[in-house]
Short mmCIF file of C-alpha atoms in Angstrom, two decimals:
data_model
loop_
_atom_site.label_atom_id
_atom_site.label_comp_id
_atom_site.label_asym_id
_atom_site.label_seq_id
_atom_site.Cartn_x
_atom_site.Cartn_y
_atom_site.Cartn_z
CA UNK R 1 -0.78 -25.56 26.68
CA UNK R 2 0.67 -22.36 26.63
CA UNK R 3 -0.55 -19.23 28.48
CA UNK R 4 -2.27 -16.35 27.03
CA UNK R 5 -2.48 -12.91 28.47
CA UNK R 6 -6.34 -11.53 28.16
CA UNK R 7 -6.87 -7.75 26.99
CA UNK R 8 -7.02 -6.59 30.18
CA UNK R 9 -3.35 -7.84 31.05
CA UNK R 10 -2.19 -6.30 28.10
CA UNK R 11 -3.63 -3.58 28.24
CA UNK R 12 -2.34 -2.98 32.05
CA UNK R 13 1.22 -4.05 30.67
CA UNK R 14 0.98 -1.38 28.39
CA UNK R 15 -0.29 1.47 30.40
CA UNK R 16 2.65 0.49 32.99
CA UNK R 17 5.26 0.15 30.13
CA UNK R 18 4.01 3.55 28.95
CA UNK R 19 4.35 5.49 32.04
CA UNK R 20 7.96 3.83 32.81
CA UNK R 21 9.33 5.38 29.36
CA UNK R 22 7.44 8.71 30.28
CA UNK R 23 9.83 8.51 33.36
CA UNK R 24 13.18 8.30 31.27
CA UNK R 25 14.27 12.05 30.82
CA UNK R 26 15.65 13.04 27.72
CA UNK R 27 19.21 13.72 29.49
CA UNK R 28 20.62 10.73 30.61
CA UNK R 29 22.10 10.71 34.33
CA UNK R 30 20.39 13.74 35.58
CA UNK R 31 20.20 14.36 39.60
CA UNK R 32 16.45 12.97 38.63
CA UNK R 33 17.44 9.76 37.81
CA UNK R 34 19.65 9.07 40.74
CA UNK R 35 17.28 10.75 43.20
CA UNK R 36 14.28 7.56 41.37
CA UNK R 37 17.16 5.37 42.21
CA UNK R 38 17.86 6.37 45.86
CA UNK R 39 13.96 6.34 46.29
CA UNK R 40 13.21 3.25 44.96
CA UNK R 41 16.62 1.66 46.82
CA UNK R 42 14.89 3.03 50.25
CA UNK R 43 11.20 1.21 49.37
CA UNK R 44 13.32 -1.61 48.80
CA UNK R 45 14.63 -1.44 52.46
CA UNK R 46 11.57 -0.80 54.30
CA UNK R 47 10.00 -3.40 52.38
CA UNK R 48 12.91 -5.89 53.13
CA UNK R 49 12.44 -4.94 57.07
CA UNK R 50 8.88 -5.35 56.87
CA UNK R 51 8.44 -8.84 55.20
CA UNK R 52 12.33 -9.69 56.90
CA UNK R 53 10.08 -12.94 58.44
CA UNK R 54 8.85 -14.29 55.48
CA UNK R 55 12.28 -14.00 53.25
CA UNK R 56 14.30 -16.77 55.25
CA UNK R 57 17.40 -14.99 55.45
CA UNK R 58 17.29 -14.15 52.11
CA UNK R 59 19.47 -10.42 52.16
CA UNK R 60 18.69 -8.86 48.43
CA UNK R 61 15.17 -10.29 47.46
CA UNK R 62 13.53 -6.84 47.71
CA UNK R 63 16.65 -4.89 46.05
CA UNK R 64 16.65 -6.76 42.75
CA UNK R 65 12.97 -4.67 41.94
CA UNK R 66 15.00 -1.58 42.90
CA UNK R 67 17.61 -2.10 41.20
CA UNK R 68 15.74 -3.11 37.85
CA UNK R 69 13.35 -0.29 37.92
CA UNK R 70 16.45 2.48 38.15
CA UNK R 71 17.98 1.02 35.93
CA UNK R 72 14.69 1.16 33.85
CA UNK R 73 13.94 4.91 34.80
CA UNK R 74 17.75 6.22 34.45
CA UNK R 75 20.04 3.15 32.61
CA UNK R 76 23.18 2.13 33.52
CA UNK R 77 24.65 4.02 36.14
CA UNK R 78 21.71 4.93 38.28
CA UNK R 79 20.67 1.12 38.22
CA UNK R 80 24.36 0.64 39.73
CA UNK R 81 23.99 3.30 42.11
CA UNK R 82 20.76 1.72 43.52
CA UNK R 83 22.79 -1.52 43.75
CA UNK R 84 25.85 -0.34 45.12
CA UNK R 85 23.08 1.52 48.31
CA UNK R 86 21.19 -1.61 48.25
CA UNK R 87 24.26 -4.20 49.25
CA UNK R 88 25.63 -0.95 51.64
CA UNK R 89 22.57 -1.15 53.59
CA UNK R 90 21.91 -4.86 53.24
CA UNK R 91 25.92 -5.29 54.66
CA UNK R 92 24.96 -3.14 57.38
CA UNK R 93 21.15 -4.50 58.72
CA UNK R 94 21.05 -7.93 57.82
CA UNK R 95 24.67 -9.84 58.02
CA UNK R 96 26.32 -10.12 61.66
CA UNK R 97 27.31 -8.15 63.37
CA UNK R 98 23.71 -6.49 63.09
CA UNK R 99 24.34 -2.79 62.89
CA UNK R 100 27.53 -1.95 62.37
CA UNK R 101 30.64 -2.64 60.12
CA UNK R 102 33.45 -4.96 60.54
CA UNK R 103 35.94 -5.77 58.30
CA UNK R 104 36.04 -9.66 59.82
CA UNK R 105 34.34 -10.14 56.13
CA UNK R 106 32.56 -13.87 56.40
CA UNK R 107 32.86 -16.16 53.37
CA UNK R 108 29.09 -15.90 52.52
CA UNK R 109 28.65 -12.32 53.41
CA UNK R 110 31.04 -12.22 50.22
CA UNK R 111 29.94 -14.50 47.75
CA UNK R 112 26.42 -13.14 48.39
CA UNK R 113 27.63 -9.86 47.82
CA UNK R 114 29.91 -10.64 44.55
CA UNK R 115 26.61 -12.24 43.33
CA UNK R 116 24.48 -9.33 43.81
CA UNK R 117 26.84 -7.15 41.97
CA UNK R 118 27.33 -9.57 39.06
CA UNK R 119 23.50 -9.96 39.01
CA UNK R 120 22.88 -6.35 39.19
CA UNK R 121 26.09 -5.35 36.44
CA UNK R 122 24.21 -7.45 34.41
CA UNK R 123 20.56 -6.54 34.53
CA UNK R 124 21.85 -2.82 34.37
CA UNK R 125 23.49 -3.77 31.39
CA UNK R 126 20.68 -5.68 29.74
CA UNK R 127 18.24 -2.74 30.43
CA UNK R 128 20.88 -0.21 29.35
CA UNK R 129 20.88 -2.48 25.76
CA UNK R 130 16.76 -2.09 25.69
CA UNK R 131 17.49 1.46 26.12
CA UNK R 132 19.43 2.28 23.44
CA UNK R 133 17.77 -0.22 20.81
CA UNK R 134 13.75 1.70 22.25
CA UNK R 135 15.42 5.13 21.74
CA UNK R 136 16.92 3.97 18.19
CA UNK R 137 14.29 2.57 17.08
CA UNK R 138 12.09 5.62 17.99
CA UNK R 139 14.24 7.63 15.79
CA UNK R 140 14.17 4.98 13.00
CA UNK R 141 10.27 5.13 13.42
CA UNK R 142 9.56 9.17 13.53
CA UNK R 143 12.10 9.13 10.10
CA UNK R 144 9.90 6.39 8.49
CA UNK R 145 6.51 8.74 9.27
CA UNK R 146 8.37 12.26 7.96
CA UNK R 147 9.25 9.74 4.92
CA UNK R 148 5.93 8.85 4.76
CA UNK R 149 4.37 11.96 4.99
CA UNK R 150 6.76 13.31 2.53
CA UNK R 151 5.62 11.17 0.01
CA UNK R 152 2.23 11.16 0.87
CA UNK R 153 2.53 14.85 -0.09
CA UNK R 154 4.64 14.03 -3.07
CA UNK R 155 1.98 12.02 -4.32
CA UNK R 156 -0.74 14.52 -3.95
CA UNK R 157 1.30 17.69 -6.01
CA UNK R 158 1.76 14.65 -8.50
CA UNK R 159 -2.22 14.15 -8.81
CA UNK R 160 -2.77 17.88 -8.62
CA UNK R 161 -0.30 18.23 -11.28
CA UNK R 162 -1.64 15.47 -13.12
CA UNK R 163 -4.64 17.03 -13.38
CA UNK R 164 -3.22 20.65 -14.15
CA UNK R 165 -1.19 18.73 -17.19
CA UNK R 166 -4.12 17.45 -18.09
CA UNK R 167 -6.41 20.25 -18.34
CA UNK R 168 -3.86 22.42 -20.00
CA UNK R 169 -2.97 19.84 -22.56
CA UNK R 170 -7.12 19.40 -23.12
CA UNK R 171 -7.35 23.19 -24.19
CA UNK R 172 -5.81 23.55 -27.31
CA UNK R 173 -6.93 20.23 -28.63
CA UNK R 174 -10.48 22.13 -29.75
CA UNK R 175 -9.01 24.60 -31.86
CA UNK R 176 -6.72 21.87 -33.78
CA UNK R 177 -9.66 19.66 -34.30
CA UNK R 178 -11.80 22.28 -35.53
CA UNK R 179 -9.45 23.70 -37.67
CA UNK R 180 -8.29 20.36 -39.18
CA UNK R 181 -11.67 19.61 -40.01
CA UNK R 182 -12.06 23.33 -41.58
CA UNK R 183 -9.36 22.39 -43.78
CA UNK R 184 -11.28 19.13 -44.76
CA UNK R 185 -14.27 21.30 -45.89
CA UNK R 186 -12.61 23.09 -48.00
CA UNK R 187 -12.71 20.69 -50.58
CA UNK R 188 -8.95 21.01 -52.08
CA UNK R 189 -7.32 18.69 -54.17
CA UNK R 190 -3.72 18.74 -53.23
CA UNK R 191 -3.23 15.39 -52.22
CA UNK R 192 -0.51 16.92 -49.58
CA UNK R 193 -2.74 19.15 -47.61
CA UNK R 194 -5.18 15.90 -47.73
CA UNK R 195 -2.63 13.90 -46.14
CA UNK R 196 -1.68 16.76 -43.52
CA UNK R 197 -5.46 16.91 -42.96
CA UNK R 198 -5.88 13.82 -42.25
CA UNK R 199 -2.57 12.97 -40.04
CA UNK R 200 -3.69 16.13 -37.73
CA UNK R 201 -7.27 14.30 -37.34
CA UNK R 202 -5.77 11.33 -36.37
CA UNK R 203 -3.07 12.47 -34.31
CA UNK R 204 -5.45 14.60 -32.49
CA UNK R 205 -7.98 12.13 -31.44
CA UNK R 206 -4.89 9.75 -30.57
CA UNK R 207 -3.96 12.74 -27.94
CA UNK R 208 -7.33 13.28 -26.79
CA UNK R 209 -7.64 10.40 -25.66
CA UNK R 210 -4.88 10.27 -23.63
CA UNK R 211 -5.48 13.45 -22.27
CA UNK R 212 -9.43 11.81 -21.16
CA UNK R 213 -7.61 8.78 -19.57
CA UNK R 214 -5.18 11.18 -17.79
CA UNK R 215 -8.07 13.25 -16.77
CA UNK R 216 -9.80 10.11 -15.98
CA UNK R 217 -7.50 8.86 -13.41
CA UNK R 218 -6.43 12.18 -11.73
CA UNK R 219 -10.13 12.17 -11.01
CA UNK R 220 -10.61 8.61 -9.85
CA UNK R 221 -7.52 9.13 -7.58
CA UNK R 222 -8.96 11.96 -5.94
CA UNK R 223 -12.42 10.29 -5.57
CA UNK R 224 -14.17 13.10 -8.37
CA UNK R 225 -15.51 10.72 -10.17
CA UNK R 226 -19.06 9.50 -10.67
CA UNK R 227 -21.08 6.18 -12.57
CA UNK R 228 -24.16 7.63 -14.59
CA UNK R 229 -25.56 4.11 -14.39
CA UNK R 230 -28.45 2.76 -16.75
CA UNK R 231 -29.52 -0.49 -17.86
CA UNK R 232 -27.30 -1.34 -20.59
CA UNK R 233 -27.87 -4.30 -23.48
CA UNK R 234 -24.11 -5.79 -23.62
CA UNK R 235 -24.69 -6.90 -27.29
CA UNK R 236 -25.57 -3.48 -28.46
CA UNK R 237 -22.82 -1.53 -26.31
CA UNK R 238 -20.07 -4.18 -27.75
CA UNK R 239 -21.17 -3.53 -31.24
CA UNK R 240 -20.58 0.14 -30.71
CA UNK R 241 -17.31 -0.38 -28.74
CA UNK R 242 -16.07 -3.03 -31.75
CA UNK R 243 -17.29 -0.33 -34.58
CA UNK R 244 -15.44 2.69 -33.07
CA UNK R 245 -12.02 0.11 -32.47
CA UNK R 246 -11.87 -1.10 -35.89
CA UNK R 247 -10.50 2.13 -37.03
CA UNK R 248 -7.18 1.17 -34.89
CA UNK R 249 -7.45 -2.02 -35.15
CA UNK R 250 -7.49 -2.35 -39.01
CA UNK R 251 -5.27 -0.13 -39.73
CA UNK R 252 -2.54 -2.61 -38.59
CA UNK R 253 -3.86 -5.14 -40.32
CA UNK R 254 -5.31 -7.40 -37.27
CA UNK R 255 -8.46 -9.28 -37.57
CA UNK R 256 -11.27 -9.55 -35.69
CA UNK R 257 -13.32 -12.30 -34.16
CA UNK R 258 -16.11 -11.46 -32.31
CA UNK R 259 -18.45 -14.38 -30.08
CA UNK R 260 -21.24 -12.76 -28.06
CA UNK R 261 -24.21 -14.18 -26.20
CA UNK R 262 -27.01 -14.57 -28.52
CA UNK R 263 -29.66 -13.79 -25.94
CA UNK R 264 -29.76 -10.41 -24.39
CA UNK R 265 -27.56 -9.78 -21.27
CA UNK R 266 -28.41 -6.62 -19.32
CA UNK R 267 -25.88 -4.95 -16.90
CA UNK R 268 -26.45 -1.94 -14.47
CA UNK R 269 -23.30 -0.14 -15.91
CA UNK R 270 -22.26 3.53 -17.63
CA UNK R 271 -22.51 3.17 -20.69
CA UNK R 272 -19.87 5.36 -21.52
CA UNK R 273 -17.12 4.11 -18.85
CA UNK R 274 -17.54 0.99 -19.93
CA UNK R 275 -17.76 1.57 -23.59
CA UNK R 276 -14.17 3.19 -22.30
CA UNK R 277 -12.81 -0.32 -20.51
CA UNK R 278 -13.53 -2.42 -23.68
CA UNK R 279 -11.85 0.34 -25.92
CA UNK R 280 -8.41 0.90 -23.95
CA UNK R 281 -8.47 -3.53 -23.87
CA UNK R 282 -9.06 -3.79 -27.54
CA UNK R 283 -6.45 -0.55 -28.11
CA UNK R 284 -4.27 -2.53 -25.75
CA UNK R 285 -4.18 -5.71 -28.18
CA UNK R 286 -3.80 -3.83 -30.91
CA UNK R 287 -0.65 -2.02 -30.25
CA UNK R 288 1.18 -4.71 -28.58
CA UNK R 289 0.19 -7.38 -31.69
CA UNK R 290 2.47 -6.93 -34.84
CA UNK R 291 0.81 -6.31 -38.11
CA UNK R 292 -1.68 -8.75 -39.35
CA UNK R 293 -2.37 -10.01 -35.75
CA UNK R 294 -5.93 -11.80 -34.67
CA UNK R 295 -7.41 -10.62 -31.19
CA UNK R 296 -10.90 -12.18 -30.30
CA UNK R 297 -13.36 -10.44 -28.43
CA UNK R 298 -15.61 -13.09 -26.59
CA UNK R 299 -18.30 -12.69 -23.65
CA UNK R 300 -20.69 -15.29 -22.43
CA UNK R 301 -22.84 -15.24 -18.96
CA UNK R 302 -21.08 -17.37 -16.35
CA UNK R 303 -23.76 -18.03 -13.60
CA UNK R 304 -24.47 -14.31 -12.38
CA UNK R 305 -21.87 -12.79 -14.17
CA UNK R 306 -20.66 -11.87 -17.37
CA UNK R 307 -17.37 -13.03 -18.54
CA UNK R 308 -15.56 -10.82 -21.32
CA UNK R 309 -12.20 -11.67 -22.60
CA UNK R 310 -10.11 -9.79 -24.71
CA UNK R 311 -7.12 -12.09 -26.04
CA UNK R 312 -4.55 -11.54 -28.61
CA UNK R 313 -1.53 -13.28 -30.18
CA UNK R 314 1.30 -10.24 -29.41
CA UNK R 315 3.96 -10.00 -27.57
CA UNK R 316 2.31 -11.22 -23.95
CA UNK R 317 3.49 -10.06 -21.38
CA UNK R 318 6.45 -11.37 -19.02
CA UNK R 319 6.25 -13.00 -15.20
CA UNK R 320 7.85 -9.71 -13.60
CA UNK R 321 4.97 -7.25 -15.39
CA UNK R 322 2.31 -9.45 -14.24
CA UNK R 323 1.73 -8.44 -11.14
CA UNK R 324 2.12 -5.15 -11.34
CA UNK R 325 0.21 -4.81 -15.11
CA UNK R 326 -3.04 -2.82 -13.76
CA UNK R 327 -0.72 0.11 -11.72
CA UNK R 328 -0.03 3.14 -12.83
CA UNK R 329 2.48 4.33 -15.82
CA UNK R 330 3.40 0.42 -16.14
CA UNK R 331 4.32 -1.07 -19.52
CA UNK R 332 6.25 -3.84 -20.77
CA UNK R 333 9.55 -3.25 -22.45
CA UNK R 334 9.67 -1.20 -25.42
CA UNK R 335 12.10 0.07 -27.50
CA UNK R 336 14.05 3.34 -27.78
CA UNK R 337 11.85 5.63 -30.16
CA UNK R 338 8.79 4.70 -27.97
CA UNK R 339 6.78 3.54 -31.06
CA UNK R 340 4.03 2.07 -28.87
CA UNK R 341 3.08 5.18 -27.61
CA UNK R 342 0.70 5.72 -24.42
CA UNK R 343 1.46 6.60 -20.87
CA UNK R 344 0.50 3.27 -19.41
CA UNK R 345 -2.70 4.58 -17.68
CA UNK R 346 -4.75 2.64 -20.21
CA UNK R 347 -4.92 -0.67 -17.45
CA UNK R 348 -5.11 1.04 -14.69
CA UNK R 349 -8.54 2.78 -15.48
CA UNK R 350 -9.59 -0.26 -17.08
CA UNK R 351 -9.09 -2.02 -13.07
CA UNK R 352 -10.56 0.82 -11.48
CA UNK R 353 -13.80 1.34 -13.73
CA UNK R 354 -14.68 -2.31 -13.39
CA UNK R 355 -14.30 -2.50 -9.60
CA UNK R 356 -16.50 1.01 -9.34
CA UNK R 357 -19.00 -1.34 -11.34
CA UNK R 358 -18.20 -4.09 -9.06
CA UNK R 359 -16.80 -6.65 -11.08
CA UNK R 360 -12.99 -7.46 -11.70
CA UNK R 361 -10.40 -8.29 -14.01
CA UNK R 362 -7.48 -10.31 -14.50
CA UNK R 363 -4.48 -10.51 -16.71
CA UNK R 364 -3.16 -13.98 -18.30
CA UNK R 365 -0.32 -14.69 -20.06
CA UNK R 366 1.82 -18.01 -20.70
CA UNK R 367 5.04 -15.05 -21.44
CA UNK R 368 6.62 -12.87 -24.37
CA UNK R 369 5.86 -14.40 -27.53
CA UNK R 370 2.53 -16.40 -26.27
CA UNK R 371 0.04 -13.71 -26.89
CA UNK R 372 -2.49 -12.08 -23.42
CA UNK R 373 -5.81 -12.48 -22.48
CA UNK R 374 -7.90 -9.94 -20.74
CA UNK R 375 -10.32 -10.96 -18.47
CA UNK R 376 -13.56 -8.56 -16.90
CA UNK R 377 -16.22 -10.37 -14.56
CA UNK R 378 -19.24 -8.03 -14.09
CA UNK R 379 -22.63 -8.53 -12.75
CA UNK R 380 -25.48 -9.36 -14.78
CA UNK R 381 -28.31 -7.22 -13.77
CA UNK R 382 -31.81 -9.29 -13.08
CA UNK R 383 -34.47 -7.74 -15.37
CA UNK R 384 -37.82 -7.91 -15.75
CA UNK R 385 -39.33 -10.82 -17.26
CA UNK R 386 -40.75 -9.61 -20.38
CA UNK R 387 -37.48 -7.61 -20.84
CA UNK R 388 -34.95 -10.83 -19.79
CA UNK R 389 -37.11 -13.60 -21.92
CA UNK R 390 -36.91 -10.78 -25.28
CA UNK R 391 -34.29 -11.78 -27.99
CA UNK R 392 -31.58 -9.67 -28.58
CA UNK R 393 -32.46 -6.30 -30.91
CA UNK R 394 -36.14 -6.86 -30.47
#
């Protein structure tokens, strides 16, 4: 079986891998790095005379750690440097004549020598190769964290501005309502100013809600934002949702059909942010179904949750959109005068108000042409008795 270190090992590896790099200087080939090497050579040595009857005649043993570890602390050339000491002294103590040099060079004094060097060229080498790929990918790694933090900043001035854009944009829809619904009051009879009326009104609550679910989000993102939650009678919120969407939703000719439970369902839910989910689904189906569509609004009690789905006959939506449906300013393709309108924030506050509820949702759809179904699972709140056994709108 194979071995594994514990935490402690690694954590000792670490710690000693740690203070090696805090040994490498930034200059490479300083007098530092040669004076580690020199040291370390001269352990070597003492070590090698100390243990010289336990290494059977065995010249470099205790050189090859010196030689490794210079080359660790100060690459290439100060690895070599150790080596080149290290089979100077070894030459010179440990091959006959003991002591002193002679140029009567025997065969192994040479081979072990040529070996040492070779061995020591090309751990020097190696290490010198870990050197360069550490250091690059240090830089690599403190560019990824400035191009992190750049967009992490990026990304906050676009949620501050968000939320500036927002505000400002919020303003001077008052005014225009109020004064479009002056104009209504009035009671004229050119058909013209009737029709002006009228397209302002509509226009206006178009852009107001956008502006709410831009609002909305900037908020969400930034953690302002708050459930008022109450118990809630699902029936009687849909009815309410399905009343204020037909005004969309007829207007382009789509129909309706509606299944709900027939016994009451209670949920521990804002009543406004969800009345908000089921609108931006419904407005969702509507604008992406050509004229004279049907979209069907169904919910039923699955266990302890209820299951809404929103589904439509549209335009679906393609494999590459799928997974990325619920994020931010995504929408499927659309042509060049924009005439679907929106921002594509509608999803992505639908996702995030029915996790803060803690349910989900999901998006289905067999591809363009094939309709989509929207589905929300949220938890059904356990009531009372006399409350949970009551029929519906009693």
């Amino acid at each position: 079986m194979p071995a594994h270190l514990s935490p402690a090992s690694n954590y000792l590896g670490g710690k000693f891998l740690k203070y090696l790099l805090f040994l490498i200087p930034a200059r490479r080939n300083s007098f530092r790095q040669y004076f580690y090497a020199f040291a370390l050579t001269m352990i070597a040595l003492l070590a090698r005379m100390a243990f010289a009857p336990l290494e059977g005649g065995v010249q470099y043993v205790t050189f090859f750690p010196a030689v490794a570890l210079s080359a660790v602390i100060g690459g290439l050339w100060p690895g070599l440097f150790s080596a080149l000491i290290g089979m100077v002294l070894a030459t010179y103590l440990f091959w006959p004549p003991y002591k002193m040099f002679s140029f009567d060079f025997q065969q192994g004094m040479l081979v072990s020598n040529a070996v040492f060097i070779f061995d020591a060229i090309l751990v020097c080498s190696s290490i010198e190769a870990m050197h360069r790929y550490y250091h690059k990918f240090v830089e690599l790694l403190d560019a990824h964290k400035k191009a992190e933090e750049e967009l992490r900043l990026a990304d906050q001035r676009k949620d501050e501005f968000l939320a500036m854009l927002a505000h400002e944009l919020r303003n001077p829809l008052v005014p225009i309502r109020n004064a479009a619904h002056i104009i209504g009051r009035l009671g004229l009879d050119e058909p013209r100013i009737k029709w002006a009326q009228g397209v302002i009104e509509t226009q206006v609550t178009h852009l107001t809600r956008i502006v709410d679910d831009l609002l909305d989000v900037s908020r969400i993102v930034r953690g302002k934002i708050t459930l008022k939650k109450e118990d809630v009678e699902f029936s009687d919120l849909a009815n309410q949702v399905l009343e204020t969407a037909r005004t969309f939703v007829e207007c382009k000719g789509h129909q309706i059909i509606v299944n709900l439970p027939t016994d009451s369902v209670w949920l521990d839910a804002d009543p406004v942010r969800l009345s908000q989910v089921l609108l931006n689904l419904l407005d969702n189906a509507a604008k992406y179904t050509p004229d004279n569509g049907t979209i069907w609004f169904d919910a039923s009690v699955k266990g302890k949750e209820l299951e809404i789905q929103v589904r439509d006959n549209g335009e679906g939506i393609s494999p590459d959109l799928m997974n990325r449906i619920f994020d931010i300013f995504q929408q499927g393709e659309r042509s060049a005068d924009r005439a679907k309108g929106g921002l594509g924030i509608g999803l992505t506050l639908v996702r995030q108000m029915v996790e803060m509820h803690g349910g989900r949702v999901e998006a289905r759809s067999d591809g363009p042409g094939h309709g989509s179904t929207f589905i929300i699972w949220l938890p059904v709140k356990v009531t009372p008795i006399n409350r949970a056994l009551s029929p519906r709108g009693t």
